Amino acid sequence: MKRWVTAIITQVFSQEERGRALGIVNAIGTLGVAIGPGLGGLLMSVGGWRLTFLVNVPLGLVAIFIVAFALPSLASSKISQSFDLVGAGLMTLTLTCFALFMTRIQTFGFGESIELILLVVAAIGLVCFLIVESRLKEPMLDIGIFRLADFSLNLLLLAMMFAVVAGMQLLLPVFLAVGKHYPPQEIGLLLTVLPLAAALASPIAGILSDRFGSRPVSMIGLLLMGLGCWGASGLNAESTVLGFLIRTVPLELGLGVFTAPNSDTIMSCVPQERIGIASGLWSLSRTLGMLSGVALLGTLFTMVTMSDTKFKHQLDVTTAPVEALVKGVDTTFAVMALIVLTSAILGIVLWWRSRSTIAESNAEIAN
């Protein structure tokens, strides 16, 4: 759903207003993430788990009404294209095998041959997909879009950052529940504060992006996320609630600052007729980043946590001593900080490359 919202905003709003619009939409989405768990718990206590699904019926009807009567009419690209059945089949195979691979390594690690088979099939499927798409007259995905360096590398940055976000969403509840033994109500409250920080930062980041450009603002977001990961790598059994928030809030603030300008940059790189494809790839990068983050960072956390305990041959971290759990959390957050640092370096290279290109263009015009 969100990928279509991104495409619509890109078409409706001008370049000067797009960052602010994307920031507001991202804030609303993040606010939903913050409210959702608490509201879901309340609905379950009132009417059981079925009510959490039934409530979507009236919400869906309201959404249909808004789309029908409030959504502006957008110009069609008027591109007539047949359905790429071969490409769709290869992409389905590739993503299915990759998702199964990532899911299985969370449970079984890398010790079974089926994980390797799934990974190899996914890799072969991806190669075949790229070959087929590059030769078709009407491909599902125009491979040429990846020749745009800013577009491709910013998609990579997005995937890397949401891998970090997935790791954070996995580790922090475990730390609070198993390491600190906080009750569910307190855990829910603490985990609600974090996305609220991102929701507050996102509209401000969008406004700053419109004023100063998306690249410097997204760099600030990366630095804040790196600071948050570095701070979270110091969590321990003695950490207070205030200490927990001081160490982790910068991570969510950074995410709120990073996402809107990054999305703006991605959507600004492609021609108007490729906005739909770009928004789909934006959503895919985010999803694959979170899937990879949960699997790989979760596996790292489990391996480190269980490595120094008498339970190291088990994969149940809930039985590990608090010291081992803290070691797993801190080590994984340290690795996440390295991921963000790598992303920041990549972002600086992109920024410098862009400034150099603009300077060369201005020099050619002057001559």
CSV table of C-alpha atoms in Angstrom, one decimal:
chain,number,residue,atom,x,y,z
A,1,MET,CA,0.0,0.0,0.0
A,2,LYS,CA,2.7,2.5,1.0
A,3,ARG,CA,4.5,2.1,-2.3
A,4,TRP,CA,1.5,3.4,-4.2
A,5,VAL,CA,1.2,6.3,-1.8
A,6,THR,CA,4.9,7.2,-2.5
A,7,ALA,CA,4.2,7.1,-6.2
A,8,ILE,CA,1.1,9.2,-5.9
A,9,ILE,CA,2.9,11.8,-3.8
A,10,THR,CA,5.7,12.0,-6.3
A,11,GLN,CA,3.2,12.8,-9.1
A,12,VAL,CA,0.9,15.2,-7.1
A,13,PHE,CA,3.5,17.3,-5.3
A,14,SER,CA,6.2,19.4,-6.9
A,15,GLN,CA,9.9,18.9,-6.3
A,16,GLU,CA,9.9,21.8,-3.8
A,17,GLU,CA,7.1,20.2,-1.7
A,18,ARG,CA,7.8,16.5,-2.1
A,19,GLY,CA,10.1,16.1,0.9
A,20,ARG,CA,7.6,17.6,3.3
A,21,ALA,CA,4.8,15.5,1.9
A,22,LEU,CA,6.8,12.3,2.1
A,23,GLY,CA,7.8,13.2,5.6
A,24,ILE,CA,4.2,13.7,6.8
A,25,VAL,CA,3.1,10.3,5.2
A,26,ASN,CA,6.1,8.5,6.8
A,27,ALA,CA,5.2,10.1,10.2
A,28,ILE,CA,1.6,8.9,9.9
A,29,GLY,CA,2.8,5.4,9.0
A,30,THR,CA,5.2,5.4,11.9
A,31,LEU,CA,2.5,6.6,14.2
A,32,GLY,CA,0.4,3.7,13.2
A,33,VAL,CA,3.3,1.3,14.1
A,34,ALA,CA,3.4,3.0,17.5
A,35,ILE,CA,-0.3,2.8,18.2
A,36,GLY,CA,-1.0,-0.6,16.6
A,37,PRO,CA,0.4,-2.9,19.3
A,38,GLY,CA,-1.4,-1.1,22.2
A,39,LEU,CA,-4.6,-0.8,20.3
A,40,GLY,CA,-4.4,-4.4,19.2
A,41,GLY,CA,-4.0,-5.5,22.8
A,42,LEU,CA,-7.0,-3.5,23.8
A,43,LEU,CA,-9.1,-5.0,21.1
A,44,MET,CA,-8.0,-8.5,22.0
A,45,SER,CA,-9.0,-7.9,25.6
A,46,VAL,CA,-12.4,-6.6,24.6
A,47,GLY,CA,-13.4,-9.0,21.8
A,48,GLY,CA,-10.6,-11.6,21.3
A,49,TRP,CA,-8.1,-11.8,18.4
A,50,ARG,CA,-10.8,-11.9,15.8
A,51,LEU,CA,-11.7,-8.3,16.5
A,52,THR,CA,-8.2,-7.2,15.5
A,53,PHE,CA,-9.1,-8.4,12.0
A,54,LEU,CA,-12.8,-7.3,11.9
A,55,VAL,CA,-11.9,-3.7,12.7
A,56,ASN,CA,-10.1,-3.5,9.4
A,57,VAL,CA,-13.5,-3.9,7.6
A,58,PRO,CA,-14.8,-0.4,8.5
A,59,LEU,CA,-11.4,1.1,8.1
A,60,GLY,CA,-11.2,-0.4,4.6
A,61,LEU,CA,-14.6,1.1,3.7
A,62,VAL,CA,-13.4,4.5,4.9
A,63,ALA,CA,-10.2,4.2,2.8
A,64,ILE,CA,-12.3,3.2,-0.3
A,65,PHE,CA,-14.5,6.3,0.2
A,66,ILE,CA,-11.4,8.6,0.5
A,67,VAL,CA,-9.8,7.1,-2.6
A,68,ALA,CA,-13.0,7.4,-4.6
A,69,PHE,CA,-13.8,11.0,-3.7
A,70,ALA,CA,-10.7,12.7,-2.5
A,71,LEU,CA,-7.8,11.2,-4.5
A,72,PRO,CA,-6.8,13.5,-7.3
A,73,SER,CA,-7.0,12.3,-10.9
A,74,LEU,CA,-3.5,11.5,-12.1
A,75,ALA,CA,-2.3,11.6,-15.7
A,76,SER,CA,-1.8,8.2,-17.2
A,77,SER,CA,1.5,7.3,-18.8
A,78,LYS,CA,-0.5,5.9,-21.7
A,79,ILE,CA,2.0,3.0,-22.0
A,80,SER,CA,0.4,-0.2,-23.3
A,81,GLN,CA,2.3,-3.3,-22.3
A,82,SER,CA,1.6,-7.0,-22.2
A,83,PHE,CA,2.0,-9.0,-19.1
A,84,ASP,CA,5.5,-10.5,-18.6
A,85,LEU,CA,4.6,-14.0,-17.5
A,86,VAL,CA,8.1,-15.4,-17.7
A,87,GLY,CA,9.6,-12.5,-15.7
A,88,ALA,CA,6.8,-12.8,-13.1
A,89,GLY,CA,7.4,-16.5,-12.7
A,90,LEU,CA,11.2,-16.1,-12.3
A,91,MET,CA,10.8,-13.3,-9.8
A,92,THR,CA,8.3,-15.3,-7.8
A,93,LEU,CA,10.7,-18.3,-7.7
A,94,THR,CA,13.6,-16.1,-6.7
A,95,LEU,CA,11.8,-14.2,-3.9
A,96,THR,CA,10.1,-17.3,-2.6
A,97,CYS,CA,13.4,-19.3,-2.3
A,98,PHE,CA,15.2,-16.3,-0.8
A,99,ALA,CA,12.4,-15.8,1.8
A,100,LEU,CA,12.5,-19.5,2.7
A,101,PHE,CA,16.3,-19.4,3.0
A,102,MET,CA,16.1,-16.4,5.4
A,103,THR,CA,13.3,-18.0,7.4
A,104,ARG,CA,15.0,-21.4,7.8
A,105,ILE,CA,18.4,-20.0,8.9
A,106,GLN,CA,16.6,-18.3,11.9
A,107,THR,CA,15.5,-21.8,13.1
A,108,PHE,CA,18.2,-24.2,11.8
A,109,GLY,CA,21.2,-21.9,11.2
A,110,PHE,CA,23.5,-22.7,8.3
A,111,GLY,CA,23.9,-26.4,9.2
A,112,GLU,CA,21.5,-28.0,6.7
A,113,SER,CA,22.0,-28.4,3.0
A,114,ILE,CA,18.5,-27.3,2.1
A,115,GLU,CA,19.5,-23.7,3.1
A,116,LEU,CA,22.3,-23.8,0.6
A,117,ILE,CA,20.0,-25.2,-2.1
A,118,LEU,CA,17.5,-22.5,-1.6
A,119,LEU,CA,20.1,-19.8,-1.8
A,120,VAL,CA,21.6,-21.3,-5.0
A,121,VAL,CA,18.2,-21.5,-6.6
A,122,ALA,CA,17.4,-17.9,-5.6
A,123,ALA,CA,20.7,-16.8,-7.1
A,124,ILE,CA,20.2,-18.7,-10.3
A,125,GLY,CA,16.6,-17.4,-10.5
A,126,LEU,CA,17.9,-13.8,-10.1
A,127,VAL,CA,20.5,-14.2,-12.9
A,128,CYS,CA,17.9,-15.8,-15.2
A,129,PHE,CA,15.4,-13.0,-14.4
A,130,LEU,CA,18.0,-10.3,-15.3
A,131,ILE,CA,18.9,-12.0,-18.5
A,132,VAL,CA,15.3,-12.5,-19.6
A,133,GLU,CA,14.3,-9.0,-18.7
A,134,SER,CA,17.3,-7.5,-20.6
A,135,ARG,CA,16.2,-9.2,-23.8
A,136,LEU,CA,12.4,-8.8,-23.8
A,137,LYS,CA,10.8,-5.9,-25.7
A,138,GLU,CA,8.2,-5.4,-23.0
A,139,PRO,CA,9.8,-6.5,-19.7
A,140,MET,CA,8.2,-6.4,-16.3
A,141,LEU,CA,11.3,-4.5,-15.1
A,142,ASP,CA,13.3,-2.2,-17.2
A,143,ILE,CA,16.9,-3.2,-16.2
A,144,GLY,CA,18.2,0.1,-17.5
A,145,ILE,CA,16.7,1.8,-14.5
A,146,PHE,CA,19.6,0.4,-12.4
A,147,ARG,CA,22.1,2.2,-14.5
A,148,LEU,CA,21.1,5.3,-12.6
A,149,ALA,CA,23.7,5.2,-9.9
A,150,ASP,CA,21.9,7.5,-7.4
A,151,PHE,CA,18.7,5.4,-7.8
A,152,SER,CA,20.4,2.0,-7.3
A,153,LEU,CA,22.7,3.0,-4.4
A,154,ASN,CA,20.0,4.8,-2.5
A,155,LEU,CA,17.8,1.6,-2.8
A,156,LEU,CA,20.8,-0.2,-1.3
A,157,LEU,CA,21.0,2.3,1.5
A,158,LEU,CA,17.3,1.9,2.2
A,159,ALA,CA,17.6,-1.9,2.4
A,160,MET,CA,20.6,-1.6,4.7
A,161,MET,CA,18.9,0.8,7.1
A,162,PHE,CA,15.7,-1.3,7.3
A,163,ALA,CA,17.9,-4.4,8.0
A,164,VAL,CA,19.2,-2.4,11.0
A,165,VAL,CA,15.6,-1.5,12.0
A,166,ALA,CA,14.5,-5.1,11.8
A,167,GLY,CA,17.4,-6.0,14.1
A,168,MET,CA,16.4,-3.4,16.6
A,169,GLN,CA,12.8,-4.5,16.6
A,170,LEU,CA,14.0,-8.1,17.2
A,171,LEU,CA,16.5,-7.4,19.9
A,172,LEU,CA,15.0,-4.7,22.1
A,173,PRO,CA,11.8,-6.7,23.2
A,174,VAL,CA,14.1,-9.7,24.0
A,175,PHE,CA,16.4,-7.5,26.0
A,176,LEU,CA,13.6,-5.9,28.0
A,177,ALA,CA,11.6,-9.1,28.6
A,178,VAL,CA,14.4,-11.6,29.2
A,179,GLY,CA,17.3,-9.4,30.3
A,180,LYS,CA,15.4,-6.8,32.4
A,181,HIS,CA,12.3,-8.9,33.2
A,182,TYR,CA,10.0,-5.9,32.6
A,183,PRO,CA,6.2,-6.7,32.6
A,184,PRO,CA,4.5,-6.6,29.2
A,185,GLN,CA,2.8,-3.3,29.9
A,186,GLU,CA,6.0,-1.5,30.5
A,187,ILE,CA,7.7,-3.1,27.5
A,188,GLY,CA,4.8,-2.0,25.3
A,189,LEU,CA,5.0,1.5,26.6
A,190,LEU,CA,8.8,1.7,26.1
A,191,LEU,CA,8.6,0.3,22.6
A,192,THR,CA,5.8,2.8,21.7
A,193,VAL,CA,8.0,5.8,22.6
A,194,LEU,CA,10.6,4.8,20.0
A,195,PRO,CA,8.5,5.0,16.8
A,196,LEU,CA,6.9,8.2,18.2
A,197,ALA,CA,10.3,9.8,18.1
A,198,ALA,CA,10.6,8.8,14.4
A,199,ALA,CA,7.1,10.1,13.7
A,200,LEU,CA,8.0,13.5,15.2
A,201,ALA,CA,11.3,13.7,13.3
A,202,SER,CA,10.0,12.7,9.9
A,203,PRO,CA,7.9,15.8,9.0
A,204,ILE,CA,10.8,18.1,10.1
A,205,ALA,CA,13.2,16.1,8.0
A,206,GLY,CA,10.9,16.5,5.0
A,207,ILE,CA,10.8,20.2,5.4
A,208,LEU,CA,14.5,20.5,5.8
A,209,SER,CA,14.9,18.2,2.8
A,210,ASP,CA,12.9,20.7,0.7
A,211,ARG,CA,15.0,23.6,1.9
A,212,PHE,CA,18.5,22.2,2.0
A,213,GLY,CA,18.3,19.1,-0.3
A,214,SER,CA,17.7,15.5,0.5
A,215,ARG,CA,21.4,14.3,0.7
A,216,PRO,CA,22.6,16.3,3.7
A,217,VAL,CA,19.4,15.6,5.6
A,218,SER,CA,19.6,11.9,4.9
A,219,MET,CA,23.3,12.0,6.1
A,220,ILE,CA,22.2,13.5,9.4
A,221,GLY,CA,19.7,10.6,9.7
A,222,LEU,CA,22.5,8.0,9.1
A,223,LEU,CA,24.7,9.7,11.7
A,224,LEU,CA,21.8,9.6,14.3
A,225,MET,CA,21.1,5.9,13.5
A,226,GLY,CA,24.8,5.1,13.9
A,227,LEU,CA,24.8,7.0,17.3
A,228,GLY,CA,21.8,5.0,18.4
A,229,CYS,CA,23.3,1.7,17.4
A,230,TRP,CA,26.6,2.6,19.2
A,231,GLY,CA,24.6,3.7,22.3
A,232,ALA,CA,22.5,0.5,22.3
A,233,SER,CA,25.7,-1.6,22.2
A,234,GLY,CA,26.3,-0.5,25.7
A,235,LEU,CA,23.0,-1.7,27.2
A,236,ASN,CA,23.4,-4.0,30.2
A,237,ALA,CA,21.5,-5.5,33.1
A,238,GLU,CA,21.9,-2.2,35.1
A,239,SER,CA,20.5,0.0,32.5
A,240,THR,CA,17.6,2.2,33.7
A,241,VAL,CA,14.5,3.2,31.8
A,242,LEU,CA,16.0,6.6,31.2
A,243,GLY,CA,19.3,5.1,30.2
A,244,PHE,CA,17.5,2.8,27.8
A,245,LEU,CA,15.7,5.6,26.1
A,246,ILE,CA,18.8,7.8,25.9
A,247,ARG,CA,20.7,5.0,24.1
A,248,THR,CA,17.9,3.9,21.7
A,249,VAL,CA,15.8,7.0,20.8
A,250,PRO,CA,18.6,8.4,18.5
A,251,LEU,CA,18.2,5.3,16.3
A,252,GLU,CA,14.5,5.9,15.7
A,253,LEU,CA,15.1,9.7,15.3
A,254,GLY,CA,17.7,8.9,12.7
A,255,LEU,CA,15.3,6.6,10.9
A,256,GLY,CA,12.7,9.3,10.8
A,257,VAL,CA,15.2,11.8,9.5
A,258,PHE,CA,16.6,9.4,6.9
A,259,THR,CA,13.5,7.9,5.3
A,260,ALA,CA,11.7,10.9,3.8
A,261,PRO,CA,14.8,12.4,2.0
A,262,ASN,CA,16.0,9.0,0.9
A,263,SER,CA,12.6,8.3,-0.6
A,264,ASP,CA,12.5,11.7,-2.3
A,265,THR,CA,16.0,11.0,-3.8
A,266,ILE,CA,14.9,7.6,-5.1
A,267,MET,CA,11.7,8.9,-6.7
A,268,SER,CA,13.4,12.0,-8.2
A,269,CYS,CA,16.0,9.9,-10.1
A,270,VAL,CA,13.6,8.2,-12.5
A,271,PRO,CA,11.5,9.6,-15.4
A,272,GLN,CA,7.8,10.2,-14.8
A,273,GLU,CA,6.7,7.1,-16.7
A,274,ARG,CA,8.8,4.9,-14.4
A,275,ILE,CA,7.4,6.2,-11.1
A,276,GLY,CA,5.3,3.1,-10.5
A,277,ILE,CA,8.3,0.7,-11.1
A,278,ALA,CA,10.5,2.9,-8.8
A,279,SER,CA,7.9,2.8,-6.0
A,280,GLY,CA,7.6,-0.9,-6.3
A,281,LEU,CA,11.4,-1.3,-6.1
A,282,TRP,CA,11.4,1.0,-3.1
A,283,SER,CA,8.9,-1.2,-1.3
A,284,LEU,CA,10.9,-4.4,-2.3
A,285,SER,CA,14.2,-3.0,-1.0
A,286,ARG,CA,12.6,-2.1,2.3
A,287,THR,CA,11.0,-5.5,2.6
A,288,LEU,CA,14.1,-7.5,1.7
A,289,GLY,CA,16.1,-5.3,4.0
A,290,MET,CA,13.9,-6.2,7.0
A,291,LEU,CA,13.7,-9.9,6.0
A,292,SER,CA,17.5,-10.1,5.8
A,293,GLY,CA,18.0,-8.1,9.0
A,294,VAL,CA,15.7,-10.4,11.1
A,295,ALA,CA,17.3,-13.5,9.7
A,296,LEU,CA,21.0,-12.6,9.7
A,297,LEU,CA,21.1,-10.3,12.7
A,298,GLY,CA,18.9,-12.7,14.6
A,299,THR,CA,21.2,-15.6,13.8
A,300,LEU,CA,24.2,-13.5,14.9
A,301,PHE,CA,22.5,-12.6,18.2
A,302,THR,CA,21.7,-16.3,18.9
A,303,MET,CA,25.2,-17.5,18.1
A,304,VAL,CA,26.9,-14.9,20.3
A,305,THR,CA,24.4,-15.4,23.1
A,306,MET,CA,24.7,-19.1,23.2
A,307,SER,CA,28.5,-19.4,22.5
A,308,ASP,CA,29.7,-19.0,26.1
A,309,THR,CA,26.9,-20.9,27.9
A,310,LYS,CA,26.2,-24.5,28.7
A,311,PHE,CA,23.1,-24.1,26.5
A,312,LYS,CA,25.2,-23.4,23.4
A,313,HIS,CA,23.8,-26.4,21.5
A,314,GLN,CA,20.3,-25.1,21.9
A,315,LEU,CA,18.7,-22.1,20.0
A,316,ASP,CA,16.5,-21.0,22.9
A,317,VAL,CA,18.0,-17.7,24.1
A,318,THR,CA,15.4,-17.4,26.9
A,319,THR,CA,17.3,-20.0,28.9
A,320,ALA,CA,20.7,-18.2,28.6
A,321,PRO,CA,22.1,-16.2,31.6
A,322,VAL,CA,21.6,-12.4,31.5
A,323,GLU,CA,25.3,-11.8,31.0
A,324,ALA,CA,25.3,-13.9,27.8
A,325,LEU,CA,22.1,-12.2,26.6
A,326,VAL,CA,23.6,-8.8,27.1
A,327,LYS,CA,26.7,-9.9,25.3
A,328,GLY,CA,24.6,-11.0,22.3
A,329,VAL,CA,22.6,-7.8,22.3
A,330,ASP,CA,25.7,-5.6,22.5
A,331,THR,CA,27.6,-7.5,19.9
A,332,THR,CA,24.7,-7.4,17.4
A,333,PHE,CA,24.2,-3.7,17.9
A,334,ALA,CA,27.9,-3.1,17.4
A,335,VAL,CA,27.6,-4.9,14.0
A,336,MET,CA,24.6,-2.8,13.2
A,337,ALA,CA,26.6,0.3,14.0
A,338,LEU,CA,29.2,-0.9,11.4
A,339,ILE,CA,26.5,-1.4,8.9
A,340,VAL,CA,25.3,2.2,9.4
A,341,LEU,CA,28.9,3.5,9.2
A,342,THR,CA,29.3,1.7,5.9
A,343,SER,CA,26.1,3.2,4.7
A,344,ALA,CA,27.2,6.7,5.8
A,345,ILE,CA,30.5,6.3,3.8
A,346,LEU,CA,28.5,5.2,0.8
A,347,GLY,CA,26.2,8.2,1.3
A,348,ILE,CA,29.1,10.6,1.4
A,349,VAL,CA,30.5,9.1,-1.8
A,350,LEU,CA,27.1,9.6,-3.4
A,351,TRP,CA,26.9,13.2,-2.1
A,352,TRP,CA,30.5,14.0,-3.3
A,353,ARG,CA,29.8,12.4,-6.7
A,354,SER,CA,26.7,14.5,-7.1
A,355,ARG,CA,28.4,17.7,-6.2
A,356,SER,CA,31.3,17.0,-8.6
A,357,THR,CA,28.8,16.3,-11.4
A,358,ILE,CA,27.0,19.6,-10.8
A,359,ALA,CA,30.3,21.5,-10.6
A,360,GLU,CA,31.4,20.0,-13.9
A,361,SER,CA,28.1,20.8,-15.6
A,362,ASN,CA,28.3,24.4,-14.3
A,363,ALA,CA,31.9,24.7,-15.6
A,364,GLU,CA,30.8,23.5,-19.1
A,365,ILE,CA,27.9,26.0,-19.2
A,366,ALA,CA,30.3,28.8,-18.2
A,367,ASN,CA,32.7,27.9,-21.0
